[in-house]
Amino acid sequence: MRAPFSRTAFDLLAEQAAAAPHHDAVISAAGHLSYGDLLYRARRVAGYLREAGVKRGDRIGLLANNRAEWLEIFFGIAALGAVVVPFSTWSTTRELAFLLGDSEVSWMFTIAAFGDRRFGEDIVQLAATGRSQHLKHVVLIDDEGARPPGQDTIAYRDVAASQPIDDVLPGNGASANDILTILYTSGSSSRPKAVPLDHYAAIENGFNIGRRQGLRGSDRVLLSIPLFWSYGAVNALPAILSHGATMVLQSHFEPTGALDLIEAHQCTAIYTLPAMTNALVANDAFRLERTESLRTGVTIGAPQDIIRAANELGASEMCNIYGGTENYGNCCVTPHHWPLEQRSVCQGPPLPGVQVRIRDPESGELLAPGQVGSIEVKGYLTRGYAGQSSRFNAETFTDDGYFRTGDLGALGEDGAMRFAGRSSEMIKRSGINVSPSEVEEVLQNHPSVGLAAVTGVDDADRGEIIVAYVTAANDGSTDPDDILAFCKEHLSRYKIPDHLVVTETLPLTVTGKVMRRELKTLATNAFSAGSGAGQSGE
């Protein structure tokens, strides 16, 4: 399949709509939406925002689960050259306060609530109290009845009924090198890092990801992974769109519902993670004939994870991947036609336009093929962190333009990446990066906690689990259940410790810093598979 001509996200949507206006772009709980329909709805969003004075470069927040409106808003914002800033539906009030301030969004499109989170109320209150001085307008995607009482918000249905823009004049819309989106990703700091990503690079790298999967226009791709992740926004979305395929959206992952969608819509591809694959095949409703339509897709994991997705789930051409938000979701992908044995033991060669090198973490020397060292990536790469996290740019990016990933790996003689593990402190739980320092910061805000230290332990189902050790404040008592409840209030669900241990002492250096290696060994001995460890709080 030829690469698209377009180099901006909105132009890409328009290009595909011109080529196949009646072909399904999206299937969701709301029904089917063709490429032509999605384009028209995005034009309406753009028309409203342009009339309201939104300009190229303005930052606009988007907080919603997987739904057609997410895509309408995304492409409507992109049409004007404004920047989409997606937020996670796991965000707590504390996290939202940081995100709104750091991102400097002037508009916020949000669902009123998701699960036990009340985003509409939280965002309006944060704006009213001055904790987000840049935020001027809040648009509620849900029905008007879901508005926070007495608050001046805009109903999305008014936005969606606006006069659509006819075209975007030169200079008023996006250019190829403009920022398409700023995504927030967990880093080594206690706060998420803001990662700007450009239009042209998202399209070109996304097309290459789709090509490695063997995507074609007739494919229907199940997306249960969130669109607000890089895995969704700059990996799955441009990969699917640039090949003219169809997105089958699940509001949020739930295995029984995912199986129903695969079977009902005869999905041929899937974006998954080991924990999701395991949940699907272990579900009481799973039968291989229900997923026999699957052919390809992408996932991460150990060899057994790739083999399970290919053989037990049935996506025989499943691709193994490596990458992160800073490099547009993926920088290495195994070709779908490689033998499964080969795909399962490596993450594939770098994508076109990407360079990868391996450096000795101690000497700094570049290493030969087969030698394990620090992974550095160049090519389709963020221009550098924004907001408060810009202070990390000098230590994260090299003078010659490479990104220091914090990972260990090796390049084989065949040029394929072989991931070996994390060299940084980051925990990767169910495919999502978690910063130990962020969890520690919340734990230490609990009045009964003195010191806190957090580490990850390898886990067959989730990649890593989170283990937290805390000491009591002022020689008092601590209630593990109360501390975990505090975490649930102030941390996204995936950041909550799987095990919480109250201890008298922590492994500390003479200067009072946590000895990370010793902590990890302690946690691994206690909570690794087969250790016979107990539950949180033991």
XYZ file of C-alpha atoms in Angstrom:
538
model
C 0.000 0.000 0.000
C 1.290 3.471 -0.859
C 2.043 5.985 1.862
C -0.447 8.867 2.186
C 0.425 12.238 0.666
C -0.791 14.240 3.678
C 1.574 15.536 6.314
C -0.937 16.899 8.817
C -3.535 14.923 10.751
C -6.598 16.759 9.443
C -5.358 16.587 5.846
C -4.848 12.838 6.295
C -8.457 12.423 7.421
C -9.610 14.507 4.453
C -7.447 12.447 2.065
C -8.951 9.169 3.264
C -12.474 10.611 3.202
C -11.976 11.682 -0.413
C -10.712 8.210 -1.352
C -13.437 6.219 0.467
C -16.105 8.524 1.951
C -18.513 5.714 2.893
C -15.937 3.317 4.354
C -16.178 2.860 8.135
C -13.621 4.917 10.007
C -14.985 4.162 13.476
C -17.265 1.593 15.041
C -18.195 2.393 18.633
C -21.048 2.043 21.096
C -22.735 4.918 19.238
C -22.688 3.028 15.926
C -20.797 3.244 12.642
C -19.107 6.438 11.462
C -17.739 6.655 7.922
C -14.612 8.568 6.939
C -16.835 11.175 5.313
C -18.954 11.521 8.455
C -15.931 11.776 10.755
C -14.457 14.490 8.537
C -17.727 16.453 8.572
C -18.009 16.250 12.357
C -14.380 17.350 12.786
C -15.115 20.322 10.501
C -17.986 21.321 12.813
C -15.710 21.266 15.872
C -13.136 23.310 13.971
C -15.830 25.765 12.875
C -16.967 26.384 16.447
C -13.439 26.822 17.761
C -12.383 29.153 14.959
C -15.473 31.301 15.524
C -14.573 31.380 19.240
C -11.103 32.675 18.435
C -8.949 29.563 18.726
C -5.724 30.025 16.798
C -2.817 27.986 15.584
C -0.635 26.912 18.500
C -3.333 27.262 21.170
C -3.413 24.316 23.573
C -6.702 22.501 24.075
C -7.260 19.728 26.606
C -9.229 16.543 25.942
C -10.334 14.180 28.698
C -12.552 11.311 27.576
C -12.680 7.555 27.252
C -12.617 5.852 23.847
C -15.581 7.219 21.884
C -16.311 8.813 18.525
C -16.354 12.299 20.075
C -12.714 11.899 21.107
C -11.785 11.565 17.441
C -14.077 14.372 16.261
C -12.520 16.754 18.773
C -8.970 15.570 18.086
C -9.194 16.202 14.357
C -11.225 19.397 14.792
C -8.521 20.876 16.986
C -5.803 19.662 14.620
C -7.559 21.300 11.649
C -6.822 24.753 13.082
C -3.220 23.994 13.931
C -4.053 24.049 17.647
C -2.427 21.492 19.936
C -4.373 18.549 21.422
C -3.452 17.769 25.040
C -5.131 14.484 26.089
C -5.530 13.667 29.777
C -5.982 10.238 31.316
C -9.372 9.071 32.576
C -7.518 7.701 35.604
C -6.513 11.217 36.679
C -7.219 12.219 40.248
C -7.983 15.793 41.323
C -4.375 16.186 42.416
C -3.112 14.993 39.050
C -5.565 17.195 37.137
C -4.385 20.260 39.047
C -0.838 19.616 37.869
C -1.820 18.768 34.285
C -4.003 21.835 33.819
C -1.321 24.141 35.153
C 1.630 22.569 33.376
C -0.077 22.196 29.985
C -1.452 25.764 29.935
C -4.589 24.656 28.103
C -7.087 27.465 27.440
C -9.971 25.118 26.534
C -10.931 21.801 28.095
C -13.190 19.211 26.465
C -14.172 16.676 29.110
C -16.683 14.005 29.971
C -18.534 14.810 33.187
C -17.578 11.580 34.921
C -15.952 8.211 34.443
C -16.259 5.533 37.092
C -16.020 7.278 40.447
C -14.199 10.312 39.011
C -16.179 13.562 38.555
C -14.065 15.359 36.001
C -16.517 18.129 35.115
C -16.844 19.263 38.712
C -13.119 18.937 39.402
C -12.037 20.910 36.347
C -14.562 23.708 36.828
C -13.598 23.995 40.493
C -9.880 24.068 39.708
C -10.455 26.820 37.168
C -12.654 28.811 39.568
C -10.078 28.674 42.364
C -7.309 29.948 40.090
C -5.293 26.729 40.143
C -5.451 26.753 36.342
C -5.030 30.374 35.339
C -4.904 29.655 31.597
C -8.164 27.686 31.407
C -11.019 29.871 30.142
C -13.582 27.486 28.626
C -14.887 24.054 29.666
C -16.876 21.941 27.191
C -18.831 18.997 28.600
C -19.014 16.156 26.089
C -21.931 14.496 27.902
C -25.537 15.698 27.836
C -26.288 19.104 29.249
C -27.892 17.493 32.285
C -24.455 16.279 33.370
C -23.177 19.834 33.858
C -21.932 20.769 37.316
C -24.822 22.709 38.877
C -24.547 26.474 38.629
C -21.386 26.386 36.577
C -20.879 28.201 33.276
C -19.898 25.411 30.894
C -20.481 24.736 27.211
C -22.476 21.747 25.991
C -20.703 19.718 23.343
C -23.917 19.304 21.392
C -23.779 23.063 20.726
C -20.242 22.657 19.421
C -21.268 19.669 17.286
C -24.132 21.683 15.722
C -21.873 24.502 14.524
C -21.279 25.585 10.945
C -18.434 23.436 9.582
C -15.343 25.045 8.142
C -15.073 24.722 4.374
C -11.312 24.776 4.223
C -8.263 25.851 6.136
C -6.440 28.793 4.600
C -2.635 28.697 4.411
C -1.194 30.048 7.631
C -4.390 29.419 9.590
C -4.062 25.658 9.897
C -1.349 23.211 10.834
C 1.896 22.704 8.981
C 3.842 19.463 8.859
C 6.319 20.583 11.526
C 3.726 21.931 13.953
C 2.971 20.166 17.232
C -0.016 17.848 16.840
C -0.297 16.748 20.460
C 1.384 16.972 23.841
C 1.188 13.672 25.696
C 2.008 13.209 29.362
C 4.147 10.223 30.266
C 5.564 9.036 33.576
C 9.253 9.727 33.978
C 11.971 9.522 36.584
C 10.618 12.662 38.233
C 7.658 12.770 40.610
C 5.492 14.436 37.944
C 4.535 13.283 34.429
C 6.618 14.664 31.580
C 5.066 16.680 28.744
C 6.049 15.249 25.344
C 5.304 17.366 22.231
C 4.849 15.328 19.025
C 4.588 16.686 15.488
C 2.080 16.087 12.697
C 4.350 14.733 9.951
C 6.331 12.416 12.224
C 3.185 10.896 13.742
C 1.858 10.146 10.251
C 5.082 8.795 8.783
C 6.060 6.677 11.780
C 2.465 5.518 12.201
C 2.270 4.417 8.583
C 5.475 2.415 9.025
C 4.076 0.751 12.170
C 0.966 -0.226 10.234
C 3.055 -1.510 7.353
C 5.028 -3.792 9.682
C 1.685 -5.209 10.866
C 0.513 -5.730 7.285
C -2.527 -3.479 7.763
C -4.857 -2.890 4.820
C -7.992 -0.883 4.221
C -10.304 -3.823 4.845
C -8.937 -4.405 8.373
C -10.986 -3.767 11.485
C -8.712 -3.028 14.435
C -9.918 -3.456 18.021
C -8.789 -0.583 20.224
C -9.409 -1.249 23.886
C -6.216 0.574 24.816
C -6.871 4.264 25.614
C -6.634 6.820 22.838
C -4.993 9.224 25.312
C -1.887 6.991 25.525
C 0.885 7.300 22.976
C 0.029 3.666 22.159
C -3.321 5.013 20.975
C -2.853 8.632 19.861
C 0.404 8.437 17.881
C 0.671 4.694 17.268
C -2.679 3.035 16.632
C -4.522 6.116 15.357
C -2.090 7.155 12.580
C -1.276 3.518 11.749
C -4.940 2.706 11.153
C -5.855 6.017 9.526
C -2.891 6.058 7.136
C -3.956 2.629 5.842
C -7.632 3.549 5.550
C -8.664 0.809 7.987
C -11.443 0.832 10.611
C -11.135 1.467 14.350
C -13.396 -0.635 16.570
C -13.460 1.275 19.853
C -14.126 -0.210 23.258
C -14.873 2.438 25.877
C -12.368 0.818 28.238
C -10.915 -2.651 28.326
C -13.110 -5.376 29.744
C -12.460 -8.913 28.452
C -16.031 -10.123 27.929
C -16.950 -6.981 26.019
C -13.745 -7.140 23.980
C -14.514 -10.704 22.927
C -18.023 -9.634 21.926
C -16.632 -6.830 19.756
C -14.063 -9.068 18.055
C -16.730 -11.604 17.190
C -19.496 -9.167 16.235
C -17.323 -7.026 13.960
C -14.936 -9.746 12.793
C -11.913 -7.764 13.909
C -8.753 -8.691 12.037
C -6.207 -6.830 14.187
C -5.775 -5.898 17.822
C -3.667 -3.588 19.969
C -3.017 -5.513 23.158
C -0.738 -5.951 26.164
C 0.205 -9.184 27.983
C -2.252 -8.542 30.841
C -5.041 -7.927 28.310
C -4.199 -11.034 26.296
C -4.111 -13.126 29.459
C -7.483 -11.748 30.562
C -9.028 -12.524 27.174
C -7.874 -16.141 26.932
C -8.655 -16.807 30.609
C -12.184 -15.415 30.316
C -15.019 -17.915 30.759
C -16.548 -16.702 27.489
C -13.383 -17.267 25.447
C -13.351 -19.793 22.641
C -10.817 -19.682 19.828
C -13.550 -19.607 17.196
C -14.711 -16.274 18.651
C -11.371 -14.664 17.778
C -10.571 -16.633 14.606
C -10.978 -13.464 12.507
C -7.833 -11.973 14.106
C -4.732 -11.970 11.927
C -2.287 -9.337 13.151
C -1.654 -6.678 15.774
C 1.003 -5.430 18.159
C 2.003 -6.193 21.738
C 4.958 -6.133 24.093
C 6.265 -8.847 26.372
C 8.415 -11.886 26.865
C 8.507 -14.659 24.234
C 5.647 -16.522 25.888
C 3.484 -13.368 25.689
C 3.973 -13.054 21.931
C 3.382 -16.778 21.406
C 0.213 -16.694 23.501
C -1.182 -13.753 21.510
C -0.389 -15.545 18.251
C -1.425 -19.100 19.121
C -3.945 -18.930 21.961
C -5.631 -15.631 21.061
C -5.311 -16.424 17.368
C -3.541 -13.354 15.931
C -0.974 -15.487 14.121
C 0.950 -12.517 12.643
C 1.198 -10.645 15.957
C 4.110 -8.172 16.007
C 6.508 -7.618 18.884
C 7.337 -3.941 19.507
C 9.677 -1.596 21.349
C 9.399 2.133 21.966
C 7.941 4.883 24.090
C 6.079 8.159 23.972
C 9.203 10.163 23.124
C 9.641 8.191 19.877
C 6.015 8.209 18.728
C 4.966 4.998 20.420
C 7.278 2.565 18.622
C 10.712 2.719 17.084
C 11.159 -1.037 16.469
C 8.530 -3.502 15.212
C 8.903 -7.085 13.986
C 7.545 -7.637 10.447
C 4.311 -9.622 10.590
C 5.561 -12.196 8.070
C 8.600 -13.236 10.107
C 8.388 -16.723 11.660
C 6.764 -16.634 15.096
C 9.910 -18.027 16.702
C 11.825 -15.014 15.394
C 9.148 -12.471 16.340
C 8.906 -13.800 19.887
C 12.567 -13.308 20.809
C 13.176 -9.776 19.513
C 11.411 -6.482 18.915
C 12.394 -6.217 15.277
C 14.622 -3.843 13.321
C 14.255 -0.065 13.630
C 11.453 1.442 11.583
C 12.383 3.454 8.457
C 13.840 6.810 9.448
C 14.877 5.548 12.903
C 18.410 4.895 14.147
C 19.226 2.881 17.262
C 22.601 2.529 18.953
C 23.791 0.703 22.056
C 26.216 2.353 24.464
C 28.171 0.954 27.389
C 26.485 2.510 30.453
C 29.772 2.868 32.316
C 32.436 3.673 29.709
C 30.143 5.424 27.240
C 31.642 3.455 24.342
C 29.405 2.283 21.521
C 28.915 -1.469 21.592
C 29.091 -4.071 18.859
C 26.104 -6.213 17.790
C 25.099 -8.735 20.435
C 26.425 -6.717 23.385
C 23.916 -5.441 25.937
C 24.034 -1.775 26.857
C 21.988 1.420 27.104
C 19.529 1.976 24.241
C 19.619 5.332 22.455
C 17.193 6.261 19.676
C 17.200 8.928 16.970
C 14.871 9.761 14.085
C 11.177 10.280 14.709
C 11.622 11.828 18.115
C 10.055 14.527 20.258
C 11.643 17.937 19.989
C 12.177 17.835 23.770
C 10.079 17.948 26.917
C 7.818 20.932 27.566
C 6.514 22.570 30.734
C 8.220 21.835 34.039
C 9.849 18.707 32.633
C 11.890 20.733 30.125
C 14.579 20.837 32.800
C 15.306 17.192 32.003
C 16.136 17.816 28.338
C 19.892 18.187 28.769
C 20.261 14.879 30.597
C 17.798 12.963 28.410
C 18.852 13.981 24.897
C 22.394 13.804 23.551
C 24.163 16.612 21.709
C 23.885 14.655 18.450
C 20.121 14.193 18.762
C 19.656 10.775 20.391
C 17.148 10.002 23.149
C 18.471 8.148 26.184
C 15.661 5.673 26.780
C 16.722 4.378 30.187
C 16.445 0.830 28.806
C 18.979 -1.935 28.244
C 19.167 -4.009 25.093
C 21.259 -5.233 22.201
C 21.141 -5.103 18.425
C 21.567 -8.499 16.797
C 23.647 -9.204 13.721
C 20.361 -9.022 11.808
C 19.786 -5.476 13.086
C 16.840 -6.468 15.302
C 16.397 -5.022 18.788
C 16.517 -7.387 21.734
C 15.187 -5.679 24.849
C 16.970 -6.731 28.058
C 15.274 -4.666 30.772
C 15.122 -1.300 32.463
C 18.270 0.523 33.506
C 16.270 3.285 35.163
C 14.082 3.148 38.252
C 10.873 3.202 36.234
C 8.288 0.473 36.831
C 6.374 -0.855 33.829
C 3.097 -2.227 35.173
C 0.760 -3.759 32.576
C 2.595 -1.823 29.883
C 2.289 1.559 31.638
C 5.254 3.460 33.068
C 4.988 4.299 36.762
C 7.413 6.642 38.506
C 8.420 5.317 41.952
C 9.061 8.856 43.167
C 5.512 9.951 42.326
C 4.037 7.089 44.364
C 6.492 7.796 47.187
C 5.466 11.457 47.244
C 1.817 10.539 47.755
C 2.604 7.916 50.397
C 4.670 10.394 52.390
C 1.770 12.857 52.389
C -0.209 10.399 54.524
C -0.001 11.594 58.149
C 0.957 8.178 59.562
C 3.808 7.561 57.084
C 7.336 8.602 57.872
C 9.442 7.351 54.974
C 8.332 5.566 51.809
C 10.208 3.623 49.147
C 8.723 2.020 46.044
C 10.098 -0.510 43.579
C 8.950 -2.961 40.930
C 9.033 -6.761 40.948
C 8.825 -8.933 37.827
C 5.414 -10.497 37.309
C 4.330 -12.967 34.634
C 0.914 -11.386 34.079
C 1.594 -7.665 34.472
C 5.254 -7.285 33.563
C 6.005 -5.728 36.933
C 4.031 -5.176 40.115
C 4.424 -2.239 42.495
C 5.751 -2.904 45.992
C 5.808 -0.098 48.566
C 7.624 -0.053 51.905
C 6.700 2.546 54.528
C 7.826 3.402 58.028
C 5.583 4.885 60.700
C 5.726 8.595 61.449
C 6.906 9.588 64.916
C 6.982 5.982 66.118
C 3.207 5.795 65.759
C 1.014 3.142 64.207
C 0.000 2.743 60.579
C -3.025 1.114 58.988
C -2.126 -0.358 55.570
C -5.769 -0.330 54.446
C -6.071 3.356 55.306
C -2.860 4.154 53.425
C -4.029 2.248 50.340
C -7.361 4.076 50.463
C -5.386 7.330 50.531
C -3.452 6.168 47.457
C -6.716 5.394 45.637
C -7.847 8.955 46.276
C -4.666 10.634 45.045
C -3.177 8.252 42.450
C -4.443 6.826 39.199
C -5.498 3.205 39.582
C -2.477 1.755 37.788
C -0.101 3.553 40.175
C -1.555 2.075 43.379
C 0.839 -0.379 45.099
C 0.039 -4.062 44.694
C 1.750 -4.745 48.020
C 2.255 -2.373 50.932
C 4.687 -3.348 53.674
C 5.011 -1.527 56.991
C 8.593 -1.835 58.158
C 10.789 -0.402 60.890
C 13.661 0.538 58.591
C 14.429 1.091 54.919
C 17.730 0.414 53.121
C 19.268 3.907 53.094
C 22.649 5.374 52.226
C 24.590 7.386 54.816
C 23.074 10.513 53.253
C 19.529 9.200 53.677
C 18.804 8.199 50.075
C 16.984 4.961 49.296
C 19.300 2.186 48.107
C 17.244 1.180 45.087
C 19.092 -2.009 44.245
C 18.817 -3.351 47.787
C 15.144 -2.390 47.934
C 14.431 -4.239 44.702
C 16.232 -7.345 45.956
C 14.239 -7.206 49.183
C 10.939 -6.911 47.316
C 11.849 -9.575 44.766
C 12.677 -12.087 47.498
C 9.370 -11.345 49.212
C 6.946 -10.989 46.327
C 8.285 -12.690 43.209
C 6.285 -15.595 41.776
C 6.545 -18.678 43.955
C 7.823 -16.786 46.980
C 4.689 -17.563 48.940
C 4.282 -13.892 49.774
C 1.067 -12.618 51.261
C -1.223 -9.714 50.460
C -0.763 -5.966 50.760
C -0.057 -4.877 54.284
C 1.740 -8.000 55.422
